[in-house]
Short mmCIF file of C-alpha atoms in Angstrom, two decimals:
data_model
loop_
_atom_site.label_atom_id
_atom_site.label_comp_id
_atom_site.label_asym_id
_atom_site.label_seq_id
_atom_site.Cartn_x
_atom_site.Cartn_y
_atom_site.Cartn_z
CA MET A 184 -34.62 81.08 -42.60
CA LYS A 185 -32.99 79.89 -39.40
CA ILE A 186 -30.88 77.07 -37.93
CA LEU A 187 -32.42 75.60 -34.77
CA LEU A 188 -31.15 73.11 -32.19
CA TYR A 189 -33.21 71.21 -29.62
CA GLY A 190 -31.32 68.91 -27.27
CA VAL A 191 -30.50 67.26 -23.97
CA SER A 192 -27.06 66.19 -22.79
CA HIS A 193 -25.13 64.93 -19.78
CA LYS A 194 -24.23 68.55 -18.98
CA THR A 195 -27.81 69.71 -18.54
CA THR A 196 -29.97 66.68 -17.85
CA PRO A 197 -29.58 63.68 -15.48
CA ILE A 198 -29.60 60.21 -16.99
CA GLU A 199 -33.00 59.28 -15.52
CA ILE A 200 -34.54 62.07 -17.64
CA ARG A 201 -32.15 61.84 -20.58
CA GLU A 202 -32.88 58.16 -21.16
CA ASN A 203 -36.50 59.04 -22.03
CA TYR A 204 -35.22 61.12 -24.96
CA THR A 205 -33.20 58.19 -26.29
CA ILE A 206 -33.89 57.07 -29.86
CA GLU A 207 -33.40 53.49 -31.00
CA GLU A 208 -30.95 53.44 -33.90
CA LYS A 209 -33.41 51.63 -36.17
CA LYS A 210 -36.00 54.38 -35.55
CA LEU A 211 -33.74 57.29 -36.57
CA PRO A 212 -34.84 57.26 -40.25
CA GLU A 213 -38.48 57.29 -39.16
CA GLN A 214 -37.96 60.25 -36.82
CA LEU A 215 -36.02 62.15 -39.47
CA ALA A 216 -38.83 61.66 -41.97
CA GLU A 217 -41.49 62.73 -39.46
CA ILE A 218 -39.65 65.90 -38.46
CA LYS A 219 -38.79 66.75 -42.07
CA SER A 220 -42.54 66.60 -42.83
CA PHE A 221 -43.29 69.41 -40.34
CA LEU A 222 -44.39 72.65 -41.97
CA GLY A 223 -41.39 74.93 -42.45
CA VAL A 224 -38.69 72.31 -41.83
CA GLU A 225 -36.32 72.35 -44.79
CA GLU A 226 -33.52 70.16 -43.36
CA ALA A 227 -32.98 67.90 -40.33
CA VAL A 228 -30.16 65.91 -38.69
CA ILE A 229 -30.48 63.95 -35.43
CA LEU A 230 -27.43 63.26 -33.26
CA SER A 231 -28.18 60.46 -30.79
CA THR A 232 -25.52 59.10 -28.41
CA CYS A 233 -25.47 57.70 -24.89
CA ASN A 234 -24.74 61.19 -23.52
CA ARG A 235 -26.83 63.45 -25.77
CA ILE A 236 -29.79 63.61 -28.13
CA GLU A 237 -29.83 66.69 -30.37
CA TYR A 238 -32.09 67.76 -33.24
CA TYR A 239 -30.52 70.15 -35.78
CA LEU A 240 -33.09 71.83 -38.03
CA TYR A 241 -33.02 74.40 -40.81
CA ILE A 242 -36.41 76.07 -40.88
CA ASP A 243 -38.49 78.75 -42.55
CA GLN A 244 -39.55 80.98 -39.65
CA THR A 245 -42.65 82.17 -41.48
CA LYS A 246 -44.02 78.62 -41.59
CA PHE A 247 -42.40 76.61 -38.79
CA MET A 248 -44.39 76.15 -35.56
CA HIS A 249 -42.26 75.73 -32.46
CA GLY A 250 -45.18 74.10 -30.66
CA GLU A 251 -45.33 71.26 -33.18
CA MET A 252 -41.76 70.25 -32.35
CA LEU A 253 -42.44 70.50 -28.61
CA ARG A 254 -45.54 68.30 -28.97
CA TYR A 255 -43.50 65.79 -30.93
CA LEU A 256 -40.87 65.62 -28.18
CA SER A 257 -43.63 65.40 -25.59
CA ASP A 258 -45.15 62.38 -27.35
CA HIS A 259 -41.71 60.78 -27.73
CA THR A 260 -40.61 61.23 -24.11
CA GLY A 261 -43.92 60.94 -22.30
CA TYR A 262 -43.33 64.34 -20.64
CA GLU A 263 -45.71 67.28 -20.60
CA ILE A 264 -44.72 70.11 -22.95
CA SER A 265 -43.77 72.24 -19.94
CA GLU A 266 -41.44 69.45 -18.80
CA VAL A 267 -39.89 69.20 -22.27
CA ILE A 268 -39.17 72.93 -22.14
CA SER A 269 -37.61 72.68 -18.67
CA THR A 270 -35.49 69.58 -19.39
CA SER A 271 -34.17 70.47 -22.85
CA TYR A 272 -32.15 73.33 -24.29
CA GLY A 273 -32.45 75.29 -27.49
CA LYS A 274 -30.00 77.25 -29.62
CA SER A 275 -30.23 79.03 -32.94
CA ASN A 276 -28.03 80.07 -35.85
CA TYR A 277 -24.44 80.78 -34.78
CA GLU A 278 -24.92 79.50 -31.21
CA ALA A 279 -26.12 76.21 -32.70
CA ALA A 280 -23.17 76.18 -35.09
CA GLU A 281 -20.68 76.89 -32.29
CA HIS A 282 -22.26 74.14 -30.19
CA LEU A 283 -21.89 71.54 -32.96
CA PHE A 284 -18.23 72.49 -33.43
CA LYS A 285 -17.64 71.93 -29.70
CA VAL A 286 -19.56 68.65 -29.72
CA ALA A 287 -17.72 67.24 -32.76
CA THR A 288 -14.35 68.23 -31.30
CA GLY A 289 -15.05 66.62 -27.92
CA LEU A 290 -15.04 69.86 -25.91
CA ASP A 291 -18.61 69.20 -24.77
CA SER A 292 -18.05 65.53 -23.91
CA LEU A 293 -18.09 63.81 -20.53
CA ILE A 294 -14.45 62.92 -21.16
CA ILE A 295 -13.04 66.11 -22.65
CA GLY A 296 -11.46 65.53 -26.02
CA GLU A 297 -12.65 61.95 -26.55
CA THR A 298 -12.65 60.95 -30.21
CA GLN A 299 -15.67 58.65 -30.31
CA ILE A 300 -18.07 61.58 -30.61
CA LEU A 301 -16.57 62.51 -33.98
CA SER A 302 -17.54 59.15 -35.49
CA GLN A 303 -21.00 59.55 -33.95
CA VAL A 304 -21.42 62.99 -35.55
CA LYS A 305 -20.30 61.55 -38.89
CA GLN A 306 -22.74 58.66 -38.51
CA ALA A 307 -25.63 61.03 -37.71
CA PHE A 308 -24.77 63.09 -40.78
CA ALA A 309 -24.53 59.98 -42.97
CA VAL A 310 -28.01 58.83 -41.90
CA ALA A 311 -29.48 62.25 -42.69
CA ILE A 312 -27.78 62.24 -46.10
CA GLU A 313 -29.05 58.73 -46.79
CA GLN A 314 -32.59 59.71 -45.78
CA LYS A 315 -32.30 62.93 -47.85
CA THR A 316 -33.26 65.12 -44.86
CA SER A 317 -30.06 67.19 -44.86
CA GLY A 318 -29.38 69.87 -47.44
CA PRO A 319 -27.05 72.75 -48.35
CA ILE A 320 -27.07 74.48 -44.95
CA LEU A 321 -26.71 71.55 -42.58
CA ASN A 322 -24.41 69.83 -45.08
CA SER A 323 -22.08 72.79 -44.89
CA LEU A 324 -22.34 73.08 -41.10
CA PHE A 325 -21.67 69.38 -40.43
CA ASN A 326 -18.89 69.17 -43.03
CA LYS A 327 -17.12 72.15 -41.48
CA ALA A 328 -17.54 70.80 -37.92
CA ILE A 329 -16.22 67.35 -38.89
CA SER A 330 -13.28 68.82 -40.78
CA PHE A 331 -12.42 71.13 -37.87
CA SER A 332 -12.55 68.28 -35.36
CA LYS A 333 -10.22 66.15 -37.46
CA LYS A 334 -7.78 69.04 -37.77
CA MET A 335 -7.77 69.74 -34.02
CA HIS A 336 -7.25 66.09 -33.08
CA THR A 337 -4.38 65.88 -35.56
CA LYS A 338 -2.66 69.06 -34.42
CA THR A 339 -3.15 68.75 -30.63
CA ASN A 340 -3.17 66.13 -27.85
CA LEU A 341 -6.87 66.77 -27.37
CA ASP A 342 -7.80 63.11 -27.01
CA GLN A 343 -5.62 62.84 -23.89
CA LEU A 344 -7.61 65.43 -21.92
CA SER A 345 -10.03 64.87 -19.07
CA TYR A 346 -10.79 65.87 -15.51
CA ASN A 347 -10.38 62.57 -13.66
CA PRO A 348 -7.44 60.61 -12.20
CA GLY A 349 -8.18 57.87 -14.71
CA THR A 350 -6.86 60.14 -17.46
CA ALA A 351 -3.64 60.78 -15.53
CA ALA A 352 -3.31 57.02 -14.99
CA VAL A 353 -3.84 56.29 -18.67
CA LYS A 354 -1.33 58.98 -19.52
CA LEU A 355 1.21 57.19 -17.29
CA TYR A 356 0.41 53.88 -18.94
CA LYS A 357 0.86 55.39 -22.41
CA GLU A 358 4.17 56.95 -21.38
CA GLU A 359 5.35 53.49 -20.31
CA TRP A 360 4.00 51.48 -23.26
CA GLU A 361 3.15 54.10 -25.95
CA SER A 362 0.15 51.97 -26.93
CA ILE A 363 -2.23 50.20 -24.56
CA VAL A 364 -4.18 48.34 -27.25
CA ASP A 365 -2.58 44.97 -26.46
CA LYS A 366 -2.38 45.48 -22.68
CA ARG A 367 -4.58 43.83 -20.06
CA PHE A 368 -6.01 45.86 -17.20
CA LEU A 369 -7.51 44.89 -13.86
CA LEU A 370 -9.78 47.41 -12.12
CA ILE A 371 -10.66 46.77 -8.48
CA GLY A 372 -13.91 48.40 -7.36
CA SER A 373 -17.31 49.27 -8.81
CA GLY A 374 -17.74 52.99 -8.18
CA LYS A 375 -17.72 56.12 -10.31
CA MET A 376 -13.93 56.29 -10.53
CA VAL A 377 -13.69 52.74 -11.85
CA ARG A 378 -16.46 53.47 -14.37
CA LEU A 379 -14.70 56.61 -15.66
CA THR A 380 -11.32 54.90 -15.79
CA ALA A 381 -12.77 51.92 -17.65
CA LYS A 382 -14.29 54.25 -20.25
CA THR A 383 -11.04 56.21 -20.57
CA LEU A 384 -9.10 52.98 -21.18
CA PHE A 385 -11.68 51.93 -23.76
CA TYR A 386 -11.54 55.30 -25.54
CA GLN A 387 -7.76 54.99 -25.72
CA GLY A 388 -7.97 51.59 -27.43
CA SER A 389 -7.90 48.99 -24.67
CA THR A 390 -10.15 46.01 -25.43
CA HIS A 391 -9.48 43.71 -22.46
CA ILE A 392 -10.50 45.26 -19.15
CA THR A 393 -11.33 43.04 -16.16
CA LEU A 394 -13.36 44.23 -13.17
CA THR A 395 -13.30 42.68 -9.72
CA GLY A 396 -14.34 43.70 -6.23
CA ARG A 397 -15.72 42.64 -2.89
CA ASN A 398 -19.33 43.14 -4.01
CA GLU A 399 -19.71 40.60 -6.81
CA GLN A 400 -23.20 41.79 -7.83
CA LYS A 401 -22.12 45.42 -8.24
CA VAL A 402 -19.11 44.35 -10.29
CA ASN A 403 -21.24 42.18 -12.57
CA ASP A 404 -23.81 44.97 -13.00
CA LEU A 405 -21.09 47.49 -13.88
CA ALA A 406 -19.46 45.14 -16.40
CA HIS A 407 -22.84 44.55 -18.05
CA GLU A 408 -23.55 48.29 -18.15
CA LEU A 409 -20.14 49.03 -19.67
CA ASN A 410 -20.50 46.34 -22.34
CA LEU A 411 -23.89 47.73 -23.39
CA TRP A 412 -22.38 51.22 -23.46
CA ALA A 413 -19.45 49.97 -25.57
CA GLN A 414 -21.84 48.29 -27.99
CA THR A 415 -23.84 51.53 -28.37
CA THR A 416 -20.64 53.55 -28.74
CA ARG A 417 -19.34 51.27 -31.48
CA HIS A 418 -22.79 51.14 -33.19
CA SER A 419 -22.50 47.36 -33.39
CA ASP A 420 -25.37 44.91 -33.74
CA VAL A 421 -23.15 42.20 -32.28
CA LEU A 422 -22.53 42.25 -28.53
CA ASN A 423 -18.75 42.15 -28.27
CA ARG A 424 -17.35 41.93 -24.75
CA TYR A 425 -14.65 44.39 -23.79
CA PHE A 426 -15.24 44.33 -20.03
CA PHE A 427 -14.87 41.10 -18.06
CA THR A 428 -15.25 40.08 -14.42
CA ALA A 429 -13.07 38.05 -12.09
CA ASP A 430 -13.61 36.40 -8.71
CA PHE A 431 -12.21 38.65 -5.98
CA ASP A 432 -11.30 35.57 -3.94
CA HIS A 433 -8.73 34.75 -6.61
CA LEU A 434 -7.17 38.23 -6.72
CA PRO A 435 -3.53 37.02 -7.09
CA MET A 436 -4.49 35.10 -10.25
CA SER A 437 -6.27 38.15 -11.72
CA ILE A 438 -3.25 40.34 -11.00
CA ALA A 439 -0.91 37.75 -12.54
CA VAL A 440 -2.43 38.18 -16.02
CA ALA A 441 -2.65 41.99 -15.83
CA ASP A 442 -0.19 44.56 -17.13
CA GLY A 443 -1.89 47.43 -15.33
CA VAL A 444 -3.79 47.31 -12.03
CA ILE A 445 -6.01 50.09 -10.66
CA ALA A 446 -7.56 50.00 -7.18
CA ALA A 447 -10.39 52.37 -6.28
CA THR A 448 -12.50 51.08 -3.40
CA LYS A 449 -13.71 52.46 -0.06
CA ALA A 450 -12.02 49.65 1.86
CA PRO A 451 -10.16 51.19 4.84
CA TYR A 452 -7.32 48.68 4.50
CA HIS A 453 -4.87 47.24 1.98
CA LEU A 454 -6.44 44.88 -0.55
CA ILE A 455 -3.14 44.22 -2.31
CA THR A 456 -0.35 43.33 0.09
CA GLU A 457 3.14 41.88 -0.13
CA LYS A 458 1.59 38.46 0.45
CA THR A 459 -0.78 39.04 -2.51
CA ILE A 460 2.22 39.83 -4.72
CA GLU A 461 4.13 36.75 -3.51
CA GLU A 462 1.15 34.55 -4.47
CA MET A 463 0.86 36.38 -7.78
CA ALA A 464 4.60 35.90 -8.52
CA ALA A 465 4.22 32.15 -8.11
CA ILE A 466 1.57 32.14 -10.86
CA ARG A 467 2.84 34.83 -13.24
CA LEU A 468 4.70 33.41 -16.23
CA THR A 469 6.51 36.61 -17.22
CA MET A 470 8.72 39.18 -15.54
CA LYS A 471 7.33 42.07 -17.56
CA LYS A 472 6.89 45.29 -15.62
CA GLN A 473 3.53 45.91 -13.96
CA LEU A 474 2.12 49.35 -13.15
CA PHE A 475 -0.21 49.70 -10.15
CA MET A 476 -2.40 52.78 -9.58
CA ASP A 477 -3.99 53.40 -6.18
CA PHE A 478 -6.91 55.85 -6.34
CA ALA A 479 -8.08 55.05 -2.81
CA VAL A 480 -7.69 57.10 0.35
CA PRO A 481 -6.91 55.26 2.64
CA ARG A 482 -4.75 53.34 0.19
CA ASN A 483 -5.79 49.93 -1.14
CA ILE A 484 -2.25 48.94 -2.13
CA GLU A 485 0.43 48.35 0.47
CA PRO A 486 3.15 50.96 -0.25
CA SER A 487 6.02 48.54 0.39
CA ILE A 488 5.28 46.50 -2.74
CA GLN A 489 6.76 49.30 -4.86
CA TYR A 490 10.18 47.97 -3.79
CA ILE A 491 9.51 44.59 -5.39
CA GLU A 492 11.34 44.17 -8.69
CA GLY A 493 9.18 44.62 -11.76
CA ILE A 494 6.45 46.56 -9.96
CA GLN A 495 5.83 50.30 -9.91
CA VAL A 496 3.13 51.86 -7.75
CA PHE A 497 1.53 55.32 -8.05
CA ASP A 498 -0.67 56.63 -5.23
CA MET A 499 -3.08 59.61 -5.40
CA ASP A 500 -0.39 62.17 -4.56
CA GLN A 501 1.71 61.04 -7.50
CA ILE A 502 -1.32 60.67 -9.76
CA SER A 503 -2.60 64.12 -8.73
CA PHE A 504 0.71 65.60 -9.79
CA ARG A 505 0.24 64.03 -13.20
CA LEU A 506 -3.37 65.23 -13.20
CA GLU A 507 -2.11 68.78 -12.70
CA GLU A 508 0.07 68.27 -15.77
CA VAL A 509 -2.99 67.07 -17.67
CA ASP A 510 -5.00 70.09 -16.47
CA SER A 511 -2.18 72.39 -17.50
CA ASP A 512 -2.03 70.75 -20.91
CA LYS A 513 -5.81 70.91 -21.10
CA GLU A 514 -5.94 74.63 -20.43
CA LYS A 515 -3.40 75.43 -23.13
CA ILE A 516 -4.89 73.07 -25.71
CA VAL A 517 -8.51 74.08 -25.07
CA ARG A 518 -7.54 77.77 -25.27
CA LYS A 519 -5.87 77.17 -28.63
CA ILE A 520 -8.78 75.11 -29.94
CA THR A 521 -11.32 77.70 -28.76
CA THR A 522 -9.49 80.44 -30.66
CA ASN A 523 -9.51 78.33 -33.82
CA LEU A 524 -13.12 77.35 -33.21
CA ASN A 525 -14.23 80.98 -32.96
CA GLU A 526 -12.53 81.67 -36.29
CA GLU A 527 -14.27 78.71 -37.92
CA VAL A 528 -17.67 79.76 -36.58
CA ALA A 529 -17.05 83.32 -37.82
CA ALA A 530 -16.23 81.92 -41.27
CA PHE A 531 -19.44 79.87 -41.23
CA LYS A 532 -21.39 82.97 -40.13
CA GLN A 533 -19.97 84.93 -43.06
CA TRP A 534 -20.84 82.13 -45.49
CA TYR A 535 -24.35 81.91 -44.03
CA GLN A 536 -24.95 85.65 -44.30
CA GLU A 537 -23.60 85.84 -47.85
CA ARG A 538 -26.34 83.44 -48.91
CA ASN A 539 -28.67 86.47 -49.08
CA ALA A 540 -26.70 87.65 -52.09
CA VAL A 541 -27.03 84.38 -54.03
CA PRO A 542 -30.04 85.26 -56.24
CA TYR A 543 -28.44 88.58 -57.15
CA LEU A 544 -25.14 86.88 -57.94
CA ASP A 545 -26.91 84.36 -60.12
CA GLU A 546 -28.79 87.14 -61.94
CA LEU A 547 -25.56 89.12 -62.44
CA ASN A 548 -23.80 86.05 -63.79
CA GLU A 549 -26.63 85.22 -66.19
CA HIS A 550 -26.75 88.83 -67.40
CA MET A 551 -22.99 88.86 -68.09
CA LEU A 552 -23.07 85.51 -69.87
CA GLU A 553 -26.01 86.62 -71.99
CA LEU A 554 -24.13 89.79 -72.95
CA LYS A 555 -21.04 87.75 -73.87
CA GLU A 556 -23.03 85.34 -76.04
CA LYS A 557 -24.77 88.20 -77.89
CA THR A 558 -21.41 89.90 -78.51
CA LEU A 559 -19.83 86.67 -79.81
CA THR A 560 -22.80 86.00 -82.11
CA SER A 561 -22.57 89.53 -83.48
CA LEU A 562 -18.80 89.19 -84.11
CA GLU A 563 -19.24 85.88 -85.92
CA ARG A 564 -21.95 87.41 -88.12
CA LYS A 565 -19.98 90.56 -88.94
CA LEU A 566 -16.61 88.80 -89.31
CA PRO A 567 -17.37 85.50 -91.06
CA GLU A 568 -13.68 85.04 -91.89
CA LEU A 569 -12.84 84.36 -88.19
CA THR A 570 -11.46 80.87 -87.63
CA ALA A 571 -12.61 78.53 -84.86
CA HIS A 572 -9.31 79.13 -83.07
CA GLN A 573 -9.72 82.90 -83.21
CA ILE A 574 -13.29 82.66 -81.89
CA LEU A 575 -12.02 80.46 -79.04
CA LEU A 576 -9.37 83.08 -78.14
CA ILE A 577 -11.92 85.90 -78.23
CA ASN A 578 -14.28 83.88 -76.04
CA LYS A 579 -11.49 83.19 -73.53
CA HIS A 580 -10.48 86.87 -73.28
CA MET A 581 -14.09 88.01 -72.99
CA HIS A 582 -14.65 85.52 -70.20
CA SER A 583 -11.58 86.86 -68.36
CA MET A 584 -12.78 90.45 -68.85
CA ILE A 585 -16.25 89.61 -67.50
CA ASN A 586 -14.77 87.95 -64.42
CA GLN A 587 -12.73 91.09 -63.71
CA MET A 588 -15.79 93.29 -64.22
CA LYS A 589 -17.86 91.14 -61.85
CA ARG A 590 -15.31 91.10 -59.02
CA LYS A 591 -16.17 94.45 -57.45
CA PRO A 592 -19.98 94.11 -57.74
CA ILE A 593 -19.76 90.59 -56.24
CA GLU A 594 -17.69 91.83 -53.29
CA SER A 595 -20.14 94.68 -52.71
CA LEU A 596 -23.20 92.41 -52.90
CA LYS A 597 -21.64 90.02 -50.37
CA GLU A 598 -20.69 92.94 -48.13
CA TYR A 599 -24.28 94.19 -48.07
CA ALA A 600 -25.48 90.64 -47.35
CA ARG A 601 -23.04 90.29 -44.44
CA LYS A 602 -24.15 93.46 -42.64
CA ASN A 603 -27.07 91.81 -40.83
CA THR A 604 -30.40 90.18 -41.54
CA SER A 605 -32.57 93.19 -40.72
CA LYS A 606 -35.22 94.39 -43.13
CA GLU A 607 -33.32 97.67 -43.60
CA SER A 608 -30.16 95.81 -44.58
CA LYS A 609 -32.09 93.69 -47.07
CA ASN A 610 -33.56 96.84 -48.57
CA GLU A 611 -30.04 98.26 -48.98
CA LEU A 612 -28.97 95.06 -50.71
CA GLU A 613 -31.96 95.21 -53.02
CA LEU A 614 -31.37 98.89 -53.87
CA PHE A 615 -27.72 98.24 -54.69
CA ALA A 616 -28.71 95.27 -56.86
CA LYS A 617 -31.21 97.46 -58.75
CA ALA A 618 -28.45 100.00 -59.34
CA LEU A 619 -26.56 97.19 -61.09
CA GLY A 620 -29.61 96.40 -63.19
CA ILE A 621 -30.56 93.31 -61.15
CA SER A 622 -34.23 93.04 -60.22
CA VAL A 623 -34.42 89.86 -58.16
CA GLY A 624 -36.76 90.36 -55.20
CA SER A 625 -36.14 88.98 -51.72
CA GLU A 626 -39.19 86.75 -52.09
CA GLU A 627 -37.39 84.92 -54.90
CA THR A 628 -34.39 84.02 -52.75
CA GLU A 629 -33.36 80.44 -53.37
CA GLN A 630 -31.12 78.00 -51.57
CA PRO A 631 -27.45 78.77 -52.22
CA ALA A 632 -26.08 76.66 -55.00
CA GLU A 633 -23.15 74.56 -53.86
CA VAL A 634 -21.50 71.22 -54.30
CA LEU A 635 -20.76 69.73 -50.90
CA VAL A 636 -19.04 66.45 -50.15
CA ALA A 637 -20.39 64.76 -47.06
CA GLU A 638 -17.63 62.66 -45.66
CA SER A 639 -18.98 59.98 -43.41
CA GLN A 640 -17.45 56.60 -42.72
CA GLY A 641 -15.41 56.85 -45.87
CA ILE A 642 -18.51 57.49 -48.01
CA SER A 643 -18.51 60.59 -50.21
CA VAL A 644 -21.98 62.01 -50.72
CA GLU A 645 -22.54 64.94 -53.11
CA THR A 646 -25.49 67.25 -53.43
CA THR A 647 -26.30 68.97 -56.69
CA ASN A 648 -26.47 72.46 -55.22
CA LYS A 649 -24.23 75.34 -56.35
CA THR A 650 -21.90 77.66 -54.32
CA ILE A 651 -21.75 81.39 -53.96
#
């Protein structure tokens, strides 16, 4: 048995290729059912976002055919199988587990530490649970990854991390206002920096972001792209607008209604001047402080406006200083999270390996219970004067004694199971089990019995499997 991962992401595959792997949300159940029907596939979960499409499978290696999955992806994308191999990546067992932990925590995201991916992982898991394609192994893996991500976001400032000036700018805004949910932002430009900053603002809770620029068509196209992205990110069937556009010819009016202004264009001159601010002041109805960020070099904002009351301006030198602080924070936080992540993956690895001992543990438990029942029946027959209360006490003490007797054999069985998955190790496990009087063969190995709660969007989903 093996955990497999097939995927593409923004880290490995450009968007023009990645978009061909995209899965429409309404077709996810259909794809899950089709993949689950492949020979040897025991469990399946599909994670589909704007930046990645990943297939998590739990398979029986003796039955599963790798080529069948590649042909399926070939049919879905329109690529030749050789192209699927060259454009996608694959991972197995603990590498796949480690990858999911990083994905759920936001360490593998375009914006490091963003929290939206966690809800997307939960949603993917919920769909698999609903379609009954996930089971004990992937349930455990996804539950642990989701729980770990929540813990890391609670204990660290992970969601404030990134590698772009937009993050430093947002950090400055949050230092000034604590929350930016009710603030209005004006972004001037239509390039990559504006796109990243707009997404960072959105991730941090801003819902009213206006774009403007000298090229009206580019601005409109970017706003449309961002609104579609936001709709996909929020998994909404209703197209809510979070990104708006404004006429660049009326720049003073756009600035007047903004709390934060960010300029990031290639214009070799000042777009916002003292005159612009004078015209804005005549329109603006409040004297609330405004924060201006200038990402451009040469600068788009005339430096002298920082001396106007109620206005604070940060240029790239100042923002870069804050970005260094963010990078410093990032390094410390990511190092801490990685240490914790390695521990969590090691714990999952141990749990996964101990599954090999499950049939022997079940047999041992059944043998002990059978022995207890026979002994109790014999006592009741030979000592008919025993009261119900006395029998209950005897049963309780026998149960405690059995648990103590089982402890060492259970630890030893799990230890043998943890050694490795080689045939020699399995033989050692089987020989030890036989020495205990347990005759379960490796061919009779069953799924580990466990009760797992799949937490997704507030819905608790339980399987009827047992735990080791």
